[in-house]
Amino acid sequence: MLNRKNKITVDVSDFSARDTLKETMEHYQLTQSELANRIGVTQAYISDILNRKKFMSSEVALRIESATGIPANFLLKMDNQYQIDLLRKQKEQELDAIKPYDWALA
């Protein structure tokens, strides 16, 4: 959809790597402990990711890729987009107050 600045936007802020990981775990009936043991992290770390208390690191994304086949770059891009969308919503008025350069409007 086009926003007020005539730029194409997609609202994906409801989805992060957590959602993909959670769906995969549910589909294959993996517990947090099983996944944590398989990839060499603590169950608490997996829990923090699933409860959106932490975002996964690049290393953990690579470990998840090795164990599940879900590409690490896909997971990291999802988390990055989620963080940007969340921040954009939180800072909307502040960002709207910034005057863009003329060449940025073209």
mmCIF file of N, CA and C in Angstrom:
data_model
loop_
_atom_site.group_PDB
_atom_site.id
_atom_site.type_symbol
_atom_site.label_atom_id
_atom_site.label_comp_id
_atom_site.label_asym_id
_atom_site.label_seq_id
_atom_site.Cartn_x
_atom_site.Cartn_y
_atom_site.Cartn_z
ATOM 1 N N MET A 1 0.839 -1.175 0.000
ATOM 2 C CA MET A 1 0.000 0.000 0.000
ATOM 3 C C MET A 1 0.885 1.239 0.000
ATOM 4 N N LEU A 2 0.372 2.349 -0.490
ATOM 5 C CA LEU A 2 1.122 3.602 -0.495
ATOM 6 C C LEU A 2 0.806 4.368 0.779
ATOM 7 N N ASN A 3 1.841 4.921 1.388
ATOM 8 C CA ASN A 3 1.600 5.738 2.559
ATOM 9 C C ASN A 3 1.504 7.201 2.149
ATOM 10 N N ARG A 4 1.412 8.087 3.105
ATOM 11 C CA ARG A 4 1.198 9.504 2.790
ATOM 12 C C ARG A 4 2.374 10.139 2.064
ATOM 13 N N LYS A 5 3.519 9.494 2.073
ATOM 14 C CA LYS A 5 4.683 10.022 1.365
ATOM 15 C C LYS A 5 4.872 9.303 0.038
ATOM 16 N N ASN A 6 3.818 8.605 -0.401
ATOM 17 C CA ASN A 6 3.814 7.884 -1.673
ATOM 18 C C ASN A 6 4.954 6.879 -1.787
ATOM 19 N N LYS A 7 5.219 6.190 -0.702
ATOM 20 C CA LYS A 7 6.203 5.121 -0.709
ATOM 21 C C LYS A 7 5.477 3.822 -0.382
ATOM 22 N N ILE A 8 5.894 2.770 -1.016
ATOM 23 C CA ILE A 8 5.284 1.477 -0.754
ATOM 24 C C ILE A 8 5.720 1.010 0.622
ATOM 25 N N THR A 9 4.753 0.600 1.425
ATOM 26 C CA THR A 9 5.057 0.101 2.758
ATOM 27 C C THR A 9 4.354 -1.228 2.971
ATOM 28 N N VAL A 10 4.935 -2.019 3.808
ATOM 29 C CA VAL A 10 4.346 -3.287 4.202
ATOM 30 C C VAL A 10 4.405 -3.345 5.714
ATOM 31 N N ASP A 11 3.275 -3.568 6.349
ATOM 32 C CA ASP A 11 3.259 -3.643 7.801
ATOM 33 C C ASP A 11 3.583 -5.073 8.221
ATOM 34 N N VAL A 12 4.824 -5.308 8.544
ATOM 35 C CA VAL A 12 5.254 -6.635 8.970
ATOM 36 C C VAL A 12 5.689 -6.632 10.434
ATOM 37 N N SER A 13 5.367 -5.562 11.134
ATOM 38 C CA SER A 13 5.866 -5.440 12.491
ATOM 39 C C SER A 13 5.264 -6.463 13.447
ATOM 40 N N ASP A 14 4.258 -7.195 13.008
ATOM 41 C CA ASP A 14 3.706 -8.227 13.864
ATOM 42 C C ASP A 14 4.480 -9.533 13.748
ATOM 43 N N PHE A 15 5.442 -9.597 12.834
ATOM 44 C CA PHE A 15 6.164 -10.829 12.587
ATOM 45 C C PHE A 15 7.660 -10.637 12.790
ATOM 46 N N SER A 16 8.259 -11.561 13.495
ATOM 47 C CA SER A 16 9.705 -11.546 13.680
ATOM 48 C C SER A 16 10.204 -12.981 13.532
ATOM 49 N N ALA A 17 11.497 -13.160 13.673
ATOM 50 C CA ALA A 17 12.073 -14.496 13.585
ATOM 51 C C ALA A 17 11.461 -15.405 14.647
ATOM 52 N N ARG A 18 11.061 -14.811 15.727
ATOM 53 C CA ARG A 18 10.414 -15.559 16.812
ATOM 54 C C ARG A 18 9.214 -16.326 16.297
ATOM 55 N N ASP A 19 8.416 -15.691 15.437
ATOM 56 C CA ASP A 19 7.211 -16.336 14.930
ATOM 57 C C ASP A 19 7.540 -17.547 14.059
ATOM 58 N N THR A 20 8.544 -17.404 13.204
ATOM 59 C CA THR A 20 8.969 -18.515 12.362
ATOM 60 C C THR A 20 9.514 -19.650 13.213
ATOM 61 N N LEU A 21 10.329 -19.312 14.194
ATOM 62 C CA LEU A 21 10.892 -20.321 15.073
ATOM 63 C C LEU A 21 9.789 -21.030 15.862
ATOM 64 N N LYS A 22 8.867 -20.253 16.389
ATOM 65 C CA LYS A 22 7.775 -20.829 17.180
ATOM 66 C C LYS A 22 6.915 -21.768 16.335
ATOM 67 N N GLU A 23 6.570 -21.345 15.122
ATOM 68 C CA GLU A 23 5.765 -22.191 14.238
ATOM 69 C C GLU A 23 6.499 -23.483 13.890
ATOM 70 N N THR A 24 7.792 -23.378 13.620
ATOM 71 C CA THR A 24 8.587 -24.563 13.298
ATOM 72 C C THR A 24 8.630 -25.512 14.480
ATOM 73 N N MET A 25 8.847 -24.970 15.665
ATOM 74 C CA MET A 25 8.898 -25.804 16.859
ATOM 75 C C MET A 25 7.558 -26.493 17.109
ATOM 76 N N GLU A 26 6.461 -25.757 16.917
ATOM 77 C CA GLU A 26 5.138 -26.354 17.110
ATOM 78 C C GLU A 26 4.878 -27.445 16.068
ATOM 79 N N HIS A 27 5.228 -27.165 14.817
ATOM 80 C CA HIS A 27 4.983 -28.124 13.743
ATOM 81 C C HIS A 27 5.722 -29.443 13.982
ATOM 82 N N TYR A 28 6.985 -29.339 14.412
ATOM 83 C CA TYR A 28 7.801 -30.536 14.628
ATOM 84 C C TYR A 28 7.802 -30.995 16.085
ATOM 85 N N GLN A 29 6.960 -30.378 16.898
ATOM 86 C CA GLN A 29 6.809 -30.717 18.314
ATOM 87 C C GLN A 29 8.150 -30.718 19.052
ATOM 88 N N LEU A 30 8.914 -29.650 18.818
ATOM 89 C CA LEU A 30 10.197 -29.473 19.501
ATOM 90 C C LEU A 30 9.985 -28.669 20.770
ATOM 91 N N THR A 31 10.613 -29.083 21.835
ATOM 92 C CA THR A 31 10.567 -28.286 23.057
ATOM 93 C C THR A 31 11.718 -27.289 23.031
ATOM 94 N N GLN A 32 11.618 -26.306 23.889
ATOM 95 C CA GLN A 32 12.704 -25.333 24.008
ATOM 96 C C GLN A 32 13.996 -26.031 24.416
ATOM 97 N N SER A 33 13.892 -26.958 25.317
ATOM 98 C CA SER A 33 15.078 -27.682 25.785
ATOM 99 C C SER A 33 15.713 -28.503 24.671
ATOM 100 N N GLU A 34 14.885 -29.169 23.868
ATOM 101 C CA GLU A 34 15.421 -29.965 22.762
ATOM 102 C C GLU A 34 16.184 -29.091 21.771
ATOM 103 N N LEU A 35 15.576 -27.972 21.393
ATOM 104 C CA LEU A 35 16.242 -27.079 20.449
ATOM 105 C C LEU A 35 17.513 -26.497 21.058
ATOM 106 N N ALA A 36 17.416 -26.056 22.297
ATOM 107 C CA ALA A 36 18.576 -25.467 22.969
ATOM 108 C C ALA A 36 19.740 -26.458 23.019
ATOM 109 N N ASN A 37 19.461 -27.694 23.392
ATOM 110 C CA ASN A 37 20.515 -28.719 23.445
ATOM 111 C C ASN A 37 21.095 -28.984 22.065
ATOM 112 N N ARG A 38 20.239 -29.003 21.056
ATOM 113 C CA ARG A 38 20.695 -29.308 19.696
ATOM 114 C C ARG A 38 21.645 -28.238 19.183
ATOM 115 N N ILE A 39 21.353 -26.963 19.503
ATOM 116 C CA ILE A 39 22.170 -25.877 18.944
ATOM 117 C C ILE A 39 23.195 -25.315 19.937
ATOM 118 N N GLY A 40 23.216 -25.840 21.142
ATOM 119 C CA GLY A 40 24.250 -25.452 22.101
ATOM 120 C C GLY A 40 24.028 -24.114 22.790
ATOM 121 N N VAL A 41 22.776 -23.812 23.116
ATOM 122 C CA VAL A 41 22.469 -22.608 23.901
ATOM 123 C C VAL A 41 21.592 -23.036 25.076
ATOM 124 N N THR A 42 21.329 -22.118 25.968
ATOM 125 C CA THR A 42 20.486 -22.458 27.112
ATOM 126 C C THR A 42 19.007 -22.417 26.727
ATOM 127 N N GLN A 43 18.235 -23.158 27.471
ATOM 128 C CA GLN A 43 16.779 -23.138 27.281
ATOM 129 C C GLN A 43 16.251 -21.748 27.584
ATOM 130 N N ALA A 44 16.854 -21.069 28.547
ATOM 131 C CA ALA A 44 16.431 -19.712 28.905
ATOM 132 C C ALA A 44 16.612 -18.751 27.729
ATOM 133 N N TYR A 45 17.677 -18.935 26.959
ATOM 134 C CA TYR A 45 17.913 -18.077 25.793
ATOM 135 C C TYR A 45 16.818 -18.279 24.748
ATOM 136 N N ILE A 46 16.465 -19.545 24.490
ATOM 137 C CA ILE A 46 15.379 -19.840 23.547
ATOM 138 C C ILE A 46 14.069 -19.253 24.071
ATOM 139 N N SER A 47 13.829 -19.385 25.352
ATOM 140 C CA SER A 47 12.629 -18.829 25.972
ATOM 141 C C SER A 47 12.573 -17.313 25.796
ATOM 142 N N ASP A 48 13.706 -16.648 25.998
ATOM 143 C CA ASP A 48 13.751 -15.189 25.825
ATOM 144 C C ASP A 48 13.436 -14.780 24.394
ATOM 145 N N ILE A 49 13.911 -15.553 23.424
ATOM 146 C CA ILE A 49 13.600 -15.259 22.022
ATOM 147 C C ILE A 49 12.102 -15.448 21.782
ATOM 148 N N LEU A 50 11.561 -16.564 22.247
ATOM 149 C CA LEU A 50 10.146 -16.876 22.010
ATOM 150 C C LEU A 50 9.210 -15.915 22.730
ATOM 151 N N ASN A 51 9.684 -15.313 23.812
ATOM 152 C CA ASN A 51 8.864 -14.348 24.562
ATOM 153 C C ASN A 51 9.201 -12.895 24.221
ATOM 154 N N ARG A 52 9.962 -12.721 23.141
ATOM 155 C CA ARG A 52 10.360 -11.401 22.633
ATOM 156 C C ARG A 52 11.073 -10.555 23.694
ATOM 157 N N LYS A 53 11.850 -11.209 24.513
ATOM 158 C CA LYS A 53 12.689 -10.487 25.472
ATOM 159 C C LYS A 53 14.060 -10.213 24.877
ATOM 160 N N LYS A 54 14.454 -11.052 23.894
ATOM 161 C CA LYS A 54 15.733 -10.903 23.203
ATOM 162 C C LYS A 54 15.531 -11.208 21.728
ATOM 163 N N PHE A 55 16.409 -10.637 20.919
ATOM 164 C CA PHE A 55 16.468 -11.004 19.516
ATOM 165 C C PHE A 55 17.644 -11.958 19.361
ATOM 166 N N MET A 56 17.529 -12.873 18.413
ATOM 167 C CA MET A 56 18.605 -13.842 18.255
ATOM 168 C C MET A 56 19.842 -13.190 17.651
ATOM 169 N N SER A 57 20.970 -13.676 18.058
ATOM 170 C CA SER A 57 22.239 -13.190 17.525
ATOM 171 C C SER A 57 22.500 -13.865 16.178
ATOM 172 N N SER A 58 23.469 -13.344 15.453
ATOM 173 C CA SER A 58 23.858 -13.945 14.175
ATOM 174 C C SER A 58 24.338 -15.377 14.383
ATOM 175 N N GLU A 59 25.083 -15.594 15.450
ATOM 176 C CA GLU A 59 25.593 -16.943 15.711
ATOM 177 C C GLU A 59 24.450 -17.923 15.976
ATOM 178 N N VAL A 60 23.490 -17.512 16.767
ATOM 179 C CA VAL A 60 22.354 -18.395 17.058
ATOM 180 C C VAL A 60 21.530 -18.623 15.798
ATOM 181 N N ALA A 61 21.376 -17.593 14.982
ATOM 182 C CA ALA A 61 20.651 -17.759 13.720
ATOM 183 C C ALA A 61 21.348 -18.802 12.840
ATOM 184 N N LEU A 62 22.691 -18.780 12.800
ATOM 185 C CA LEU A 62 23.436 -19.781 12.035
ATOM 186 C C LEU A 62 23.265 -21.183 12.622
ATOM 187 N N ARG A 63 23.232 -21.268 13.931
ATOM 188 C CA ARG A 63 23.031 -22.565 14.585
ATOM 189 C C ARG A 63 21.629 -23.103 14.285
ATOM 190 N N ILE A 64 20.639 -22.213 14.314
ATOM 191 C CA ILE A 64 19.275 -22.616 13.989
ATOM 192 C C ILE A 64 19.185 -23.053 12.531
ATOM 193 N N GLU A 65 19.876 -22.338 11.647
ATOM 194 C CA GLU A 65 19.916 -22.728 10.239
ATOM 195 C C GLU A 65 20.491 -24.135 10.088
ATOM 196 N N SER A 66 21.575 -24.412 10.775
ATOM 197 C CA SER A 66 22.208 -25.736 10.688
ATOM 198 C C SER A 66 21.281 -26.840 11.183
ATOM 199 N N ALA A 67 20.504 -26.552 12.219
ATOM 200 C CA ALA A 67 19.627 -27.564 12.812
ATOM 201 C C ALA A 67 18.294 -27.714 12.078
ATOM 202 N N THR A 68 17.767 -26.606 11.558
ATOM 203 C CA THR A 68 16.404 -26.633 11.014
ATOM 204 C C THR A 68 16.315 -26.405 9.511
ATOM 205 N N GLY A 69 17.349 -25.821 8.930
ATOM 206 C CA GLY A 69 17.297 -25.474 7.509
ATOM 207 C C GLY A 69 16.687 -24.111 7.237
ATOM 208 N N ILE A 70 16.232 -23.418 8.271
ATOM 209 C CA ILE A 70 15.690 -22.070 8.091
ATOM 210 C C ILE A 70 16.881 -21.131 7.893
ATOM 211 N N PRO A 71 16.973 -20.438 6.754
ATOM 212 C CA PRO A 71 18.145 -19.597 6.487
ATOM 213 C C PRO A 71 18.371 -18.517 7.557
ATOM 214 N N ALA A 72 19.602 -18.417 8.019
ATOM 215 C CA ALA A 72 19.959 -17.429 9.039
ATOM 216 C C ALA A 72 19.669 -16.015 8.559
ATOM 217 N N ASN A 73 19.970 -15.732 7.283
ATOM 218 C CA ASN A 73 19.730 -14.371 6.798
ATOM 219 C C ASN A 73 18.241 -14.038 6.790
ATOM 220 N N PHE A 74 17.385 -15.014 6.563
ATOM 221 C CA PHE A 74 15.936 -14.803 6.622
ATOM 222 C C PHE A 74 15.517 -14.442 8.043
ATOM 223 N N LEU A 75 15.995 -15.204 9.023
ATOM 224 C CA LEU A 75 15.655 -14.932 10.416
ATOM 225 C C LEU A 75 16.134 -13.553 10.849
ATOM 226 N N LEU A 76 17.371 -13.219 10.491
ATOM 227 C CA LEU A 76 17.933 -11.932 10.901
ATOM 228 C C LEU A 76 17.247 -10.764 10.205
ATOM 229 N N LYS A 77 16.882 -10.942 8.938
ATOM 230 C CA LYS A 77 16.153 -9.884 8.231
ATOM 231 C C LYS A 77 14.781 -9.662 8.847
ATOM 232 N N MET A 78 14.121 -10.749 9.239
ATOM 233 C CA MET A 78 12.814 -10.612 9.888
ATOM 234 C C MET A 78 12.942 -9.828 11.193
ATOM 235 N N ASP A 79 13.939 -10.175 11.994
ATOM 236 C CA ASP A 79 14.129 -9.464 13.263
ATOM 237 C C ASP A 79 14.502 -8.008 13.042
ATOM 238 N N ASN A 80 15.349 -7.754 12.059
ATOM 239 C CA ASN A 80 15.744 -6.382 11.761
ATOM 240 C C ASN A 80 14.530 -5.554 11.342
ATOM 241 N N GLN A 81 13.712 -6.104 10.444
ATOM 242 C CA GLN A 81 12.519 -5.380 9.998
ATOM 243 C C GLN A 81 11.542 -5.156 11.140
ATOM 244 N N TYR A 82 11.392 -6.146 12.005
ATOM 245 C CA TYR A 82 10.520 -6.027 13.170
ATOM 246 C C TYR A 82 10.988 -4.886 14.070
ATOM 247 N N GLN A 83 12.305 -4.834 14.329
ATOM 248 C CA GLN A 83 12.849 -3.790 15.192
ATOM 249 C C GLN A 83 12.660 -2.395 14.575
ATOM 250 N N ILE A 84 12.878 -2.281 13.275
ATOM 251 C CA ILE A 84 12.701 -0.994 12.594
ATOM 252 C C ILE A 84 11.240 -0.562 12.636
ATOM 253 N N ASP A 85 10.330 -1.474 12.341
ATOM 254 C CA ASP A 85 8.910 -1.147 12.359
ATOM 255 C C ASP A 85 8.445 -0.739 13.750
ATOM 256 N N LEU A 86 8.924 -1.450 14.758
ATOM 257 C CA LEU A 86 8.568 -1.134 16.135
ATOM 258 C C LEU A 86 9.073 0.259 16.514
ATOM 259 N N LEU A 87 10.319 0.546 16.186
ATOM 260 C CA LEU A 87 10.891 1.851 16.484
ATOM 261 C C LEU A 87 10.187 2.961 15.705
ATOM 262 N N ARG A 88 9.853 2.678 14.442
ATOM 263 C CA ARG A 88 9.148 3.663 13.619
ATOM 264 C C ARG A 88 7.810 4.033 14.255
ATOM 265 N N LYS A 89 7.096 3.052 14.785
ATOM 266 C CA LYS A 89 5.817 3.324 15.448
ATOM 267 C C LYS A 89 6.024 4.130 16.720
ATOM 268 N N GLN A 90 7.068 3.795 17.477
ATOM 269 C CA GLN A 90 7.336 4.484 18.740
ATOM 270 C C GLN A 90 7.786 5.930 18.521
ATOM 271 N N LYS A 91 8.494 6.178 17.432
ATOM 272 C CA LYS A 91 9.090 7.489 17.180
ATOM 273 C C LYS A 91 8.392 8.246 16.049
ATOM 274 N N GLU A 92 7.171 7.872 15.702
ATOM 275 C CA GLU A 92 6.493 8.425 14.535
ATOM 276 C C GLU A 92 6.447 9.958 14.536
ATOM 277 N N GLN A 93 6.027 10.563 15.627
ATOM 278 C CA GLN A 93 5.937 12.027 15.676
ATOM 279 C C GLN A 93 7.314 12.669 15.553
ATOM 280 N N GLU A 94 8.288 12.116 16.221
ATOM 281 C CA GLU A 94 9.647 12.639 16.171
ATOM 282 C C GLU A 94 10.208 12.548 14.748
ATOM 283 N N LEU A 95 9.984 11.428 14.087
ATOM 284 C CA LEU A 95 10.482 11.248 12.722
ATOM 285 C C LEU A 95 9.749 12.154 11.732
ATOM 286 N N ASP A 96 8.441 12.336 11.939
ATOM 287 C CA ASP A 96 7.674 13.211 11.056
ATOM 288 C C ASP A 96 8.115 14.668 11.172
ATOM 289 N N ALA A 97 8.697 15.028 12.313
ATOM 290 C CA ALA A 97 9.142 16.405 12.523
ATOM 291 C C ALA A 97 10.461 16.706 11.806
ATOM 292 N N ILE A 98 11.149 15.677 11.338
ATOM 293 C CA ILE A 98 12.408 15.880 10.627
ATOM 294 C C ILE A 98 12.111 16.312 9.209
ATOM 295 N N LYS A 99 12.672 17.452 8.829
ATOM 296 C CA LYS A 99 12.455 17.957 7.480
ATOM 297 C C LYS A 99 13.379 17.233 6.507
ATOM 298 N N PRO A 100 12.802 16.549 5.497
ATOM 299 C CA PRO A 100 13.647 15.825 4.547
ATOM 300 C C PRO A 100 14.307 16.784 3.549
ATOM 301 N N TYR A 101 15.456 16.350 3.039
ATOM 302 C CA TYR A 101 16.094 17.097 1.957
ATOM 303 C C TYR A 101 15.188 17.048 0.729
ATOM 304 N N ASP A 102 15.258 18.084 -0.114
ATOM 305 C CA ASP A 102 14.432 18.126 -1.318
ATOM 306 C C ASP A 102 14.646 16.905 -2.190
ATOM 307 N N TRP A 103 15.903 16.475 -2.314
ATOM 308 C CA TRP A 103 16.197 15.352 -3.194
ATOM 309 C C TRP A 103 15.678 14.036 -2.631
ATOM 310 N N ALA A 104 15.354 14.008 -1.360
ATOM 311 C CA ALA A 104 14.826 12.772 -0.742
ATOM 312 C C ALA A 104 13.338 12.583 -1.053
ATOM 313 N N LEU A 105 12.685 13.633 -1.525
ATOM 314 C CA LEU A 105 11.257 13.567 -1.805
ATOM 315 C C LEU A 105 10.957 13.121 -3.228
ATOM 316 N N ALA A 106 11.982 13.081 -4.070
ATOM 317 C CA ALA A 106 11.764 12.761 -5.471
ATOM 318 C C ALA A 106 11.463 11.317 -5.701
#
